[in-house]
mmCIF file with all atom_site columns, C-alpha atoms and ligand atoms in Angstrom:
data_model
loop_
_atom_site.group_PDB
_atom_site.id
_atom_site.type_symbol
_atom_site.label_atom_id
_atom_site.label_alt_id
_atom_site.label_comp_id
_atom_site.label_asym_id
_atom_site.label_entity_id
_atom_site.label_seq_id
_atom_site.pdbx_PDB_ins_code
_atom_site.Cartn_x
_atom_site.Cartn_y
_atom_site.Cartn_z
_atom_site.occupancy
_atom_site.B_iso_or_equiv
_atom_site.pdbx_formal_charge
_atom_site.auth_seq_id
_atom_site.auth_comp_id
_atom_site.auth_asym_id
_atom_site.auth_atom_id
_atom_site.pdbx_PDB_model_num
ATOM   1   C CA  . UNK A 1 1   ? 0.000  0.000  0.000   1.00 65.00 ? 189 UNK A CA  1
ATOM   2   C CA  . UNK A 1 2   ? 1.345  3.381  -0.970  1.00 71.00 ? 190 UNK A CA  1
ATOM   3   C CA  . UNK A 1 3   ? 0.781  6.622  0.958   1.00 76.00 ? 191 UNK A CA  1
ATOM   4   C CA  . UNK A 1 4   ? 0.881  8.526  -2.292  1.00 86.00 ? 192 UNK A CA  1
ATOM   5   C CA  . UNK A 1 5   ? -2.044 10.684 -3.473  1.00 88.00 ? 193 UNK A CA  1
ATOM   6   C CA  . UNK A 1 6   ? -0.577 11.303 -6.931  1.00 91.00 ? 194 UNK A CA  1
ATOM   7   C CA  . UNK A 1 7   ? -0.319 8.984  -9.907  1.00 89.00 ? 195 UNK A CA  1
ATOM   8   C CA  . UNK A 1 8   ? 3.057  8.631  -11.604 1.00 92.00 ? 196 UNK A CA  1
ATOM   9   C CA  . UNK A 1 9   ? 1.215  8.254  -14.935 1.00 91.00 ? 197 UNK A CA  1
ATOM   10  C CA  . UNK A 1 10  ? -0.038 11.846 -14.665 1.00 92.00 ? 198 UNK A CA  1
ATOM   11  C CA  . UNK A 1 11  ? 3.500  13.245 -14.623 1.00 96.00 ? 199 UNK A CA  1
ATOM   12  C CA  . UNK A 1 12  ? 4.652  15.317 -17.547 1.00 97.00 ? 200 UNK A CA  1
ATOM   13  C CA  . UNK A 1 13  ? 8.375  15.320 -18.334 1.00 98.00 ? 201 UNK A CA  1
ATOM   14  C CA  . UNK A 1 14  ? 9.950  18.768 -18.194 1.00 98.00 ? 202 UNK A CA  1
ATOM   15  C CA  . UNK A 1 15  ? 13.632 17.863 -18.618 1.00 98.00 ? 203 UNK A CA  1
ATOM   16  C CA  . UNK A 1 16  ? 14.512 14.467 -20.034 1.00 98.00 ? 204 UNK A CA  1
ATOM   17  C CA  . UNK A 1 17  ? 17.166 12.117 -18.689 1.00 98.00 ? 205 UNK A CA  1
ATOM   18  C CA  . UNK A 1 18  ? 19.172 12.701 -21.864 1.00 98.00 ? 206 UNK A CA  1
ATOM   19  C CA  . UNK A 1 19  ? 19.052 16.483 -21.495 1.00 98.00 ? 207 UNK A CA  1
ATOM   20  C CA  . UNK A 1 20  ? 20.177 16.251 -17.864 1.00 98.00 ? 208 UNK A CA  1
ATOM   21  C CA  . UNK A 1 21  ? 23.034 13.859 -18.641 1.00 98.00 ? 209 UNK A CA  1
ATOM   22  C CA  . UNK A 1 22  ? 24.168 15.991 -21.606 1.00 98.00 ? 210 UNK A CA  1
ATOM   23  C CA  . UNK A 1 23  ? 24.317 19.065 -19.395 1.00 98.00 ? 211 UNK A CA  1
ATOM   24  C CA  . UNK A 1 24  ? 26.572 17.581 -16.702 1.00 98.00 ? 212 UNK A CA  1
ATOM   25  C CA  . UNK A 1 25  ? 30.002 17.506 -18.441 1.00 98.00 ? 213 UNK A CA  1
ATOM   26  C CA  . UNK A 1 26  ? 29.510 21.101 -19.577 1.00 97.00 ? 214 UNK A CA  1
ATOM   27  C CA  . UNK A 1 27  ? 28.526 22.201 -16.074 1.00 98.00 ? 215 UNK A CA  1
ATOM   28  C CA  . UNK A 1 28  ? 31.408 20.296 -14.430 1.00 97.00 ? 216 UNK A CA  1
ATOM   29  C CA  . UNK A 1 29  ? 33.871 21.973 -16.784 1.00 97.00 ? 217 UNK A CA  1
ATOM   30  C CA  . UNK A 1 30  ? 32.446 25.431 -16.015 1.00 97.00 ? 218 UNK A CA  1
ATOM   31  C CA  . UNK A 1 31  ? 32.735 24.718 -12.286 1.00 97.00 ? 219 UNK A CA  1
ATOM   32  C CA  . UNK A 1 32  ? 36.359 23.612 -12.576 1.00 96.00 ? 220 UNK A CA  1
ATOM   33  C CA  . UNK A 1 33  ? 37.164 26.641 -14.705 1.00 96.00 ? 221 UNK A CA  1
ATOM   34  C CA  . UNK A 1 34  ? 35.536 28.875 -12.084 1.00 96.00 ? 222 UNK A CA  1
ATOM   35  C CA  . UNK A 1 35  ? 37.808 27.430 -9.391  1.00 95.00 ? 223 UNK A CA  1
ATOM   36  C CA  . UNK A 1 36  ? 40.712 27.963 -11.759 1.00 89.00 ? 224 UNK A CA  1
ATOM   37  C CA  . UNK A 1 37  ? 42.923 25.664 -9.712  1.00 88.00 ? 225 UNK A CA  1
ATOM   38  C CA  . UNK A 1 38  ? 44.064 22.062 -9.791  1.00 89.00 ? 226 UNK A CA  1
ATOM   39  C CA  . UNK A 1 39  ? 43.630 21.737 -6.022  1.00 93.00 ? 227 UNK A CA  1
ATOM   40  C CA  . UNK A 1 40  ? 41.072 19.415 -4.455  1.00 96.00 ? 228 UNK A CA  1
ATOM   41  C CA  . UNK A 1 41  ? 37.413 20.358 -4.648  1.00 97.00 ? 229 UNK A CA  1
ATOM   42  C CA  . UNK A 1 42  ? 35.344 19.873 -1.483  1.00 97.00 ? 230 UNK A CA  1
ATOM   43  C CA  . UNK A 1 43  ? 31.886 19.059 -2.753  1.00 98.00 ? 231 UNK A CA  1
ATOM   44  C CA  . UNK A 1 44  ? 29.033 19.695 -0.321  1.00 97.00 ? 232 UNK A CA  1
ATOM   45  C CA  . UNK A 1 45  ? 25.977 17.677 -1.347  1.00 97.00 ? 233 UNK A CA  1
ATOM   46  C CA  . UNK A 1 46  ? 22.839 19.195 0.176   1.00 95.00 ? 234 UNK A CA  1
ATOM   47  C CA  . UNK A 1 47  ? 20.608 16.246 1.045   1.00 94.00 ? 235 UNK A CA  1
ATOM   48  C CA  . UNK A 1 48  ? 18.302 14.857 0.126   1.00 93.00 ? 236 UNK A CA  1
ATOM   49  C CA  . UNK A 1 49  ? 17.305 16.588 -3.105  1.00 96.00 ? 237 UNK A CA  1
ATOM   50  C CA  . UNK A 1 50  ? 20.802 16.955 -4.570  1.00 98.00 ? 238 UNK A CA  1
ATOM   51  C CA  . UNK A 1 51  ? 21.785 13.324 -4.216  1.00 97.00 ? 239 UNK A CA  1
ATOM   52  C CA  . UNK A 1 52  ? 21.313 12.312 -7.866  1.00 98.00 ? 240 UNK A CA  1
ATOM   53  C CA  . UNK A 1 53  ? 22.646 15.529 -9.363  1.00 98.00 ? 241 UNK A CA  1
ATOM   54  C CA  . UNK A 1 54  ? 25.688 15.571 -7.111  1.00 98.00 ? 242 UNK A CA  1
ATOM   55  C CA  . UNK A 1 55  ? 26.532 11.903 -7.662  1.00 98.00 ? 243 UNK A CA  1
ATOM   56  C CA  . UNK A 1 56  ? 26.356 12.311 -11.443 1.00 98.00 ? 244 UNK A CA  1
ATOM   57  C CA  . UNK A 1 57  ? 28.113 15.686 -11.529 1.00 98.00 ? 245 UNK A CA  1
ATOM   58  C CA  . UNK A 1 58  ? 31.218 14.619 -9.601  1.00 98.00 ? 246 UNK A CA  1
ATOM   59  C CA  . UNK A 1 59  ? 31.880 11.833 -12.123 1.00 98.00 ? 247 UNK A CA  1
ATOM   60  C CA  . UNK A 1 60  ? 32.885 14.524 -14.614 1.00 98.00 ? 248 UNK A CA  1
ATOM   61  C CA  . UNK A 1 61  ? 35.484 16.323 -12.492 1.00 97.00 ? 249 UNK A CA  1
ATOM   62  C CA  . UNK A 1 62  ? 39.145 16.060 -13.405 1.00 95.00 ? 250 UNK A CA  1
ATOM   63  C CA  . UNK A 1 63  ? 40.336 17.545 -10.087 1.00 95.00 ? 251 UNK A CA  1
ATOM   64  C CA  . UNK A 1 64  ? 40.515 15.392 -6.977  1.00 97.00 ? 252 UNK A CA  1
ATOM   65  C CA  . UNK A 1 65  ? 37.270 15.524 -5.053  1.00 97.00 ? 253 UNK A CA  1
ATOM   66  C CA  . UNK A 1 66  ? 36.201 15.103 -1.442  1.00 97.00 ? 254 UNK A CA  1
ATOM   67  C CA  . UNK A 1 67  ? 32.475 14.585 -0.898  1.00 97.00 ? 255 UNK A CA  1
ATOM   68  C CA  . UNK A 1 68  ? 30.632 15.859 2.157   1.00 95.00 ? 256 UNK A CA  1
ATOM   69  C CA  . UNK A 1 69  ? 26.937 15.750 2.966   1.00 94.00 ? 257 UNK A CA  1
ATOM   70  C CA  . UNK A 1 70  ? 24.690 18.142 4.848   1.00 92.00 ? 258 UNK A CA  1
ATOM   71  C CA  . UNK A 1 71  ? 20.981 18.294 5.435   1.00 90.00 ? 259 UNK A CA  1
ATOM   72  C CA  . UNK A 1 72  ? 18.808 21.366 5.629   1.00 83.00 ? 260 UNK A CA  1
ATOM   73  C CA  . UNK A 1 73  ? 15.231 21.234 6.763   1.00 69.00 ? 261 UNK A CA  1
ATOM   74  C CA  . UNK A 1 74  ? 12.913 23.494 4.807   1.00 58.00 ? 262 UNK A CA  1
ATOM   75  C CA  . UNK A 1 75  ? 9.969  22.044 2.912   1.00 52.00 ? 263 UNK A CA  1
ATOM   76  C CA  . UNK A 1 76  ? 8.641  19.170 5.023   1.00 52.00 ? 264 UNK A CA  1
ATOM   77  C CA  . UNK A 1 77  ? 5.775  17.553 3.161   1.00 49.00 ? 265 UNK A CA  1
ATOM   78  C CA  . UNK A 1 78  ? 4.472  20.798 1.746   1.00 53.00 ? 266 UNK A CA  1
ATOM   79  C CA  . UNK A 1 79  ? 4.969  22.203 -1.726  1.00 54.00 ? 267 UNK A CA  1
ATOM   80  C CA  . UNK A 1 80  ? 5.556  25.723 -0.429  1.00 56.00 ? 268 UNK A CA  1
ATOM   81  C CA  . UNK A 1 81  ? 8.831  27.154 0.793   1.00 56.00 ? 269 UNK A CA  1
ATOM   82  C CA  . UNK A 1 82  ? 9.518  28.104 4.381   1.00 57.00 ? 270 UNK A CA  1
ATOM   83  C CA  . UNK A 1 83  ? 11.915 30.612 5.813   1.00 61.00 ? 271 UNK A CA  1
ATOM   84  C CA  . UNK A 1 84  ? 12.357 28.514 8.899   1.00 71.00 ? 272 UNK A CA  1
ATOM   85  C CA  . UNK A 1 85  ? 15.636 26.886 7.898   1.00 70.00 ? 273 UNK A CA  1
ATOM   86  C CA  . UNK A 1 86  ? 17.827 24.700 10.005  1.00 65.00 ? 274 UNK A CA  1
ATOM   87  C CA  . UNK A 1 87  ? 21.068 22.893 9.291   1.00 65.00 ? 275 UNK A CA  1
ATOM   88  C CA  . UNK A 1 88  ? 20.912 19.307 10.483  1.00 66.00 ? 276 UNK A CA  1
ATOM   89  C CA  . UNK A 1 89  ? 23.809 16.844 10.403  1.00 63.00 ? 277 UNK A CA  1
ATOM   90  C CA  . UNK A 1 90  ? 26.313 19.590 9.794   1.00 68.00 ? 278 UNK A CA  1
ATOM   91  C CA  . UNK A 1 91  ? 29.513 17.745 10.598  1.00 76.00 ? 279 UNK A CA  1
ATOM   92  C CA  . UNK A 1 92  ? 32.071 18.989 8.150   1.00 88.00 ? 280 UNK A CA  1
ATOM   93  C CA  . UNK A 1 93  ? 35.859 18.840 8.044   1.00 90.00 ? 281 UNK A CA  1
ATOM   94  C CA  . UNK A 1 94  ? 37.964 21.972 8.242   1.00 91.00 ? 282 UNK A CA  1
ATOM   95  C CA  . UNK A 1 95  ? 37.273 23.860 5.025   1.00 94.00 ? 283 UNK A CA  1
ATOM   96  C CA  . UNK A 1 96  ? 39.502 26.844 5.712   1.00 94.00 ? 284 UNK A CA  1
ATOM   97  C CA  . UNK A 1 97  ? 41.318 27.902 2.571   1.00 95.00 ? 285 UNK A CA  1
ATOM   98  C CA  . UNK A 1 98  ? 39.735 25.121 0.513   1.00 96.00 ? 286 UNK A CA  1
ATOM   99  C CA  . UNK A 1 99  ? 37.882 25.180 -2.794  1.00 97.00 ? 287 UNK A CA  1
ATOM   100 C CA  . UNK A 1 100 ? 34.296 24.498 -1.756  1.00 97.00 ? 288 UNK A CA  1
ATOM   101 C CA  . UNK A 1 101 ? 31.407 23.652 -4.058  1.00 98.00 ? 289 UNK A CA  1
ATOM   102 C CA  . UNK A 1 102 ? 27.863 23.668 -2.673  1.00 97.00 ? 290 UNK A CA  1
ATOM   103 C CA  . UNK A 1 103 ? 25.609 21.465 -4.799  1.00 98.00 ? 291 UNK A CA  1
ATOM   104 C CA  . UNK A 1 104 ? 21.875 22.159 -4.642  1.00 97.00 ? 292 UNK A CA  1
ATOM   105 C CA  . UNK A 1 105 ? 19.019 20.594 -6.574  1.00 98.00 ? 293 UNK A CA  1
ATOM   106 C CA  . UNK A 1 106 ? 17.004 23.750 -7.140  1.00 97.00 ? 294 UNK A CA  1
ATOM   107 C CA  . UNK A 1 107 ? 16.943 27.408 -6.164  1.00 96.00 ? 295 UNK A CA  1
ATOM   108 C CA  . UNK A 1 108 ? 13.382 28.549 -5.620  1.00 94.00 ? 296 UNK A CA  1
ATOM   109 C CA  . UNK A 1 109 ? 12.830 31.478 -3.206  1.00 91.00 ? 297 UNK A CA  1
ATOM   110 C CA  . UNK A 1 110 ? 16.586 31.644 -2.639  1.00 93.00 ? 298 UNK A CA  1
ATOM   111 C CA  . UNK A 1 111 ? 16.231 31.336 1.142   1.00 91.00 ? 299 UNK A CA  1
ATOM   112 C CA  . UNK A 1 112 ? 18.204 28.091 1.338   1.00 91.00 ? 300 UNK A CA  1
ATOM   113 C CA  . UNK A 1 113 ? 20.937 29.406 -0.946  1.00 93.00 ? 301 UNK A CA  1
ATOM   114 C CA  . UNK A 1 114 ? 21.236 32.565 1.154   1.00 93.00 ? 302 UNK A CA  1
ATOM   115 C CA  . UNK A 1 115 ? 21.293 30.555 4.390   1.00 90.00 ? 303 UNK A CA  1
ATOM   116 C CA  . UNK A 1 116 ? 23.954 28.148 3.089   1.00 91.00 ? 304 UNK A CA  1
ATOM   117 C CA  . UNK A 1 117 ? 26.186 30.793 1.537   1.00 93.00 ? 305 UNK A CA  1
ATOM   118 C CA  . UNK A 1 118 ? 26.128 32.885 4.730   1.00 91.00 ? 306 UNK A CA  1
ATOM   119 C CA  . UNK A 1 119 ? 26.746 29.820 6.877   1.00 87.00 ? 307 UNK A CA  1
ATOM   120 C CA  . UNK A 1 120 ? 29.756 28.727 4.842   1.00 89.00 ? 308 UNK A CA  1
ATOM   121 C CA  . UNK A 1 121 ? 31.256 32.181 4.728   1.00 88.00 ? 309 UNK A CA  1
ATOM   122 C CA  . UNK A 1 122 ? 30.839 32.753 8.466   1.00 88.00 ? 310 UNK A CA  1
ATOM   123 C CA  . UNK A 1 123 ? 31.621 29.291 9.873   1.00 87.00 ? 311 UNK A CA  1
ATOM   124 C CA  . UNK A 1 124 ? 34.191 28.183 7.336   1.00 89.00 ? 312 UNK A CA  1
ATOM   125 C CA  . UNK A 1 125 ? 36.620 30.334 5.460   1.00 91.00 ? 313 UNK A CA  1
ATOM   126 C CA  . UNK A 1 126 ? 36.914 28.757 2.044   1.00 95.00 ? 314 UNK A CA  1
ATOM   127 C CA  . UNK A 1 127 ? 39.464 30.010 -0.436  1.00 95.00 ? 315 UNK A CA  1
ATOM   128 C CA  . UNK A 1 128 ? 36.688 30.047 -3.000  1.00 96.00 ? 316 UNK A CA  1
ATOM   129 C CA  . UNK A 1 129 ? 33.021 29.156 -2.605  1.00 97.00 ? 317 UNK A CA  1
ATOM   130 C CA  . UNK A 1 130 ? 30.939 28.206 -5.618  1.00 97.00 ? 318 UNK A CA  1
ATOM   131 C CA  . UNK A 1 131 ? 27.207 27.561 -5.460  1.00 98.00 ? 319 UNK A CA  1
ATOM   132 C CA  . UNK A 1 132 ? 25.858 25.305 -8.210  1.00 98.00 ? 320 UNK A CA  1
ATOM   133 C CA  . UNK A 1 133 ? 22.255 24.259 -8.715  1.00 98.00 ? 321 UNK A CA  1
ATOM   134 C CA  . UNK A 1 134 ? 20.713 21.966 -11.296 1.00 98.00 ? 322 UNK A CA  1
ATOM   135 C CA  . UNK A 1 135 ? 17.533 24.029 -11.564 1.00 98.00 ? 323 UNK A CA  1
ATOM   136 C CA  . UNK A 1 136 ? 16.954 27.746 -11.254 1.00 98.00 ? 324 UNK A CA  1
ATOM   137 C CA  . UNK A 1 137 ? 13.365 28.921 -10.623 1.00 96.00 ? 325 UNK A CA  1
ATOM   138 C CA  . UNK A 1 138 ? 14.446 32.450 -11.351 1.00 93.00 ? 326 UNK A CA  1
ATOM   139 C CA  . UNK A 1 139 ? 10.950 33.950 -11.213 1.00 91.00 ? 327 UNK A CA  1
ATOM   140 C CA  . UNK A 1 140 ? 10.225 32.631 -7.690  1.00 87.00 ? 328 UNK A CA  1
ATOM   141 C CA  . UNK A 1 141 ? 13.002 34.496 -5.916  1.00 90.00 ? 329 UNK A CA  1
ATOM   142 C CA  . UNK A 1 142 ? 12.227 36.211 -2.583  1.00 91.00 ? 330 UNK A CA  1
ATOM   143 C CA  . UNK A 1 143 ? 15.796 37.121 -1.686  1.00 93.00 ? 331 UNK A CA  1
ATOM   144 C CA  . UNK A 1 144 ? 18.331 38.510 -4.072  1.00 93.00 ? 332 UNK A CA  1
ATOM   145 C CA  . UNK A 1 145 ? 20.698 35.643 -4.787  1.00 93.00 ? 333 UNK A CA  1
ATOM   146 C CA  . UNK A 1 146 ? 21.800 33.799 -7.889  1.00 93.00 ? 334 UNK A CA  1
ATOM   147 C CA  . UNK A 1 147 ? 23.696 30.521 -8.164  1.00 95.00 ? 335 UNK A CA  1
ATOM   148 C CA  . UNK A 1 148 ? 27.200 30.925 -9.601  1.00 97.00 ? 336 UNK A CA  1
ATOM   149 C CA  . UNK A 1 149 ? 26.349 28.165 -12.056 1.00 97.00 ? 337 UNK A CA  1
ATOM   150 C CA  . UNK A 1 150 ? 23.197 26.221 -12.881 1.00 98.00 ? 338 UNK A CA  1
ATOM   151 C CA  . UNK A 1 151 ? 21.887 23.679 -15.346 1.00 98.00 ? 339 UNK A CA  1
ATOM   152 C CA  . UNK A 1 152 ? 18.419 24.853 -16.393 1.00 98.00 ? 340 UNK A CA  1
ATOM   153 C CA  . UNK A 1 153 ? 16.066 27.757 -15.787 1.00 97.00 ? 341 UNK A CA  1
ATOM   154 C CA  . UNK A 1 154 ? 12.506 26.562 -15.126 1.00 97.00 ? 342 UNK A CA  1
ATOM   155 C CA  . UNK A 1 155 ? 9.102  28.231 -14.606 1.00 96.00 ? 343 UNK A CA  1
ATOM   156 C CA  . UNK A 1 156 ? 7.506  28.514 -11.192 1.00 93.00 ? 344 UNK A CA  1
ATOM   157 C CA  . UNK A 1 157 ? 6.213  24.907 -11.173 1.00 94.00 ? 345 UNK A CA  1
ATOM   158 C CA  . UNK A 1 158 ? 6.590  22.300 -8.456  1.00 96.00 ? 346 UNK A CA  1
ATOM   159 C CA  . UNK A 1 159 ? 8.847  19.662 -9.986  1.00 98.00 ? 347 UNK A CA  1
ATOM   160 C CA  . UNK A 1 160 ? 9.829  16.145 -8.969  1.00 98.00 ? 348 UNK A CA  1
ATOM   161 C CA  . UNK A 1 161 ? 12.350 13.545 -10.051 1.00 98.00 ? 349 UNK A CA  1
ATOM   162 C CA  . UNK A 1 162 ? 16.126 13.223 -10.192 1.00 98.00 ? 350 UNK A CA  1
ATOM   163 C CA  . UNK A 1 163 ? 16.370 13.649 -6.416  1.00 98.00 ? 351 UNK A CA  1
ATOM   164 C CA  . UNK A 1 164 ? 13.431 16.016 -5.989  1.00 97.00 ? 352 UNK A CA  1
ATOM   165 C CA  . UNK A 1 165 ? 10.452 14.611 -4.103  1.00 96.00 ? 353 UNK A CA  1
ATOM   166 C CA  . UNK A 1 166 ? 6.771  14.954 -3.477  1.00 95.00 ? 354 UNK A CA  1
ATOM   167 C CA  . UNK A 1 167 ? 6.029  13.579 0.026   1.00 92.00 ? 355 UNK A CA  1
ATOM   168 C CA  . UNK A 1 168 ? 9.250  11.576 -0.189  1.00 93.00 ? 356 UNK A CA  1
ATOM   169 C CA  . UNK A 1 169 ? 8.350  9.955  -3.513  1.00 95.00 ? 357 UNK A CA  1
ATOM   170 C CA  . UNK A 1 170 ? 9.665  10.304 -7.084  1.00 97.00 ? 358 UNK A CA  1
ATOM   171 C CA  . UNK A 1 171 ? 13.314 11.004 -6.147  1.00 97.00 ? 359 UNK A CA  1
ATOM   172 C CA  . UNK A 1 172 ? 14.291 7.901  -8.122  1.00 97.00 ? 360 UNK A CA  1
ATOM   173 C CA  . UNK A 1 173 ? 13.014 9.138  -11.484 1.00 98.00 ? 361 UNK A CA  1
ATOM   174 C CA  . UNK A 1 174 ? 15.881 9.819  -13.916 1.00 98.00 ? 362 UNK A CA  1
ATOM   175 C CA  . UNK A 1 175 ? 14.122 12.937 -15.337 1.00 98.00 ? 363 UNK A CA  1
ATOM   176 C CA  . UNK A 1 176 ? 12.499 16.141 -14.020 1.00 98.00 ? 364 UNK A CA  1
ATOM   177 C CA  . UNK A 1 177 ? 8.707  16.205 -14.244 1.00 98.00 ? 365 UNK A CA  1
ATOM   178 C CA  . UNK A 1 178 ? 5.601  17.961 -12.913 1.00 97.00 ? 366 UNK A CA  1
ATOM   179 C CA  . UNK A 1 179 ? 1.903  17.346 -12.420 1.00 95.00 ? 367 UNK A CA  1
ATOM   180 C CA  . UNK A 1 180 ? -0.104 19.517 -14.842 1.00 94.00 ? 368 UNK A CA  1
ATOM   181 C CA  . UNK A 1 181 ? -2.872 21.528 -13.059 1.00 83.00 ? 369 UNK A CA  1
HETATM 182 P P1  . 5GP B 2 .   ? 14.314 27.740 -1.580  1.00 75.66 ? 680 5GP B P1  1
HETATM 183 O O1  . 5GP B 2 .   ? 14.896 27.907 -0.208  1.00 75.66 ? 680 5GP B O1  1
HETATM 184 O O2  . 5GP B 2 .   ? 15.170 28.303 -2.675  1.00 75.66 ? 680 5GP B O2  1
HETATM 185 O O3  . 5GP B 2 .   ? 12.899 28.258 -1.643  1.00 75.66 ? 680 5GP B O3  1
HETATM 186 O O4  . 5GP B 2 .   ? 14.115 26.215 -1.835  1.00 75.66 ? 680 5GP B O4  1
HETATM 187 C C1  . 5GP B 2 .   ? 15.157 25.332 -1.849  1.00 75.66 ? 680 5GP B C1  1
HETATM 188 C C2  . 5GP B 2 .   ? 14.705 23.921 -1.544  1.00 75.66 ? 680 5GP B C2  1
HETATM 189 O O5  . 5GP B 2 .   ? 13.298 23.764 -1.636  1.00 75.66 ? 680 5GP B O5  1
HETATM 190 C C3  . 5GP B 2 .   ? 15.283 22.986 -2.565  1.00 75.66 ? 680 5GP B C3  1
HETATM 191 O O6  . 5GP B 2 .   ? 16.549 22.536 -2.169  1.00 75.66 ? 680 5GP B O6  1
HETATM 192 C C4  . 5GP B 2 .   ? 14.251 21.883 -2.620  1.00 75.66 ? 680 5GP B C4  1
HETATM 193 O O7  . 5GP B 2 .   ? 14.526 20.918 -1.645  1.00 75.66 ? 680 5GP B O7  1
HETATM 194 C C5  . 5GP B 2 .   ? 12.944 22.578 -2.297  1.00 75.66 ? 680 5GP B C5  1
HETATM 195 N N1  . 5GP B 2 .   ? 12.212 22.906 -3.528  1.00 75.66 ? 680 5GP B N1  1
HETATM 196 C C6  . 5GP B 2 .   ? 12.108 24.111 -4.123  1.00 75.66 ? 680 5GP B C6  1
HETATM 197 N N2  . 5GP B 2 .   ? 11.363 24.034 -5.250  1.00 75.66 ? 680 5GP B N2  1
HETATM 198 C C7  . 5GP B 2 .   ? 11.008 22.739 -5.378  1.00 75.66 ? 680 5GP B C7  1
HETATM 199 C C8  . 5GP B 2 .   ? 10.261 22.001 -6.355  1.00 75.66 ? 680 5GP B C8  1
HETATM 200 O O8  . 5GP B 2 .   ? 9.748  22.510 -7.369  1.00 75.66 ? 680 5GP B O8  1
HETATM 201 N N3  . 5GP B 2 .   ? 10.117 20.666 -6.128  1.00 75.66 ? 680 5GP B N3  1
HETATM 202 C C9  . 5GP B 2 .   ? 10.639 20.039 -5.041  1.00 75.66 ? 680 5GP B C9  1
HETATM 203 N N4  . 5GP B 2 .   ? 10.440 18.739 -4.934  1.00 75.66 ? 680 5GP B N4  1
HETATM 204 N N5  . 5GP B 2 .   ? 11.363 20.695 -4.101  1.00 75.66 ? 680 5GP B N5  1
HETATM 205 C C10 . 5GP B 2 .   ? 11.544 22.026 -4.275  1.00 75.66 ? 680 5GP B C10 1
#
């Protein structure tokens, strides 16, 4: 028995698996060029939504990579954003003077991106901090912040798949999709 009130057959694909996979080498190259260094990259995967994107992205790096994982609570089971953010499981190594890459699934209101960027600048003192997101909901912004690099701009739709969930479901889909109104 599933707890799900949505039918996977109603999903409409927004970004195909092929389009996502084609984007990754290009994005990885842009990230490495932005660091402009052959030193290690400390990749911070923001769980849970970034898990697929981050895992696929790091495969394309030529630099040596260290992977770290953090969790931020924001959405819960709702499809609306919240400005009540909290960092959970934030056990990170010393990142002073390191090249740090924050990997996010999507920037929506920008609250999480703002929270994370401030946190990393205040608590850690990276040599260079780059914020990369797969998706950029540019028109939904509530705080003025842009990712340094992103994969795709999307409309203000609630999307699922490729790590992004609805009530915990659909993270396993290899594409990005939405439920038409
Ligand atoms: P923000 O703080 O920018 O409003 O939202 C960031 C977080 O909200 C993302 O990391 C993601 O977990 C969640 N989020 C924002 N938009 C969507 C969406 O369209 N679908 C899903 N599943 N999560 C979203």
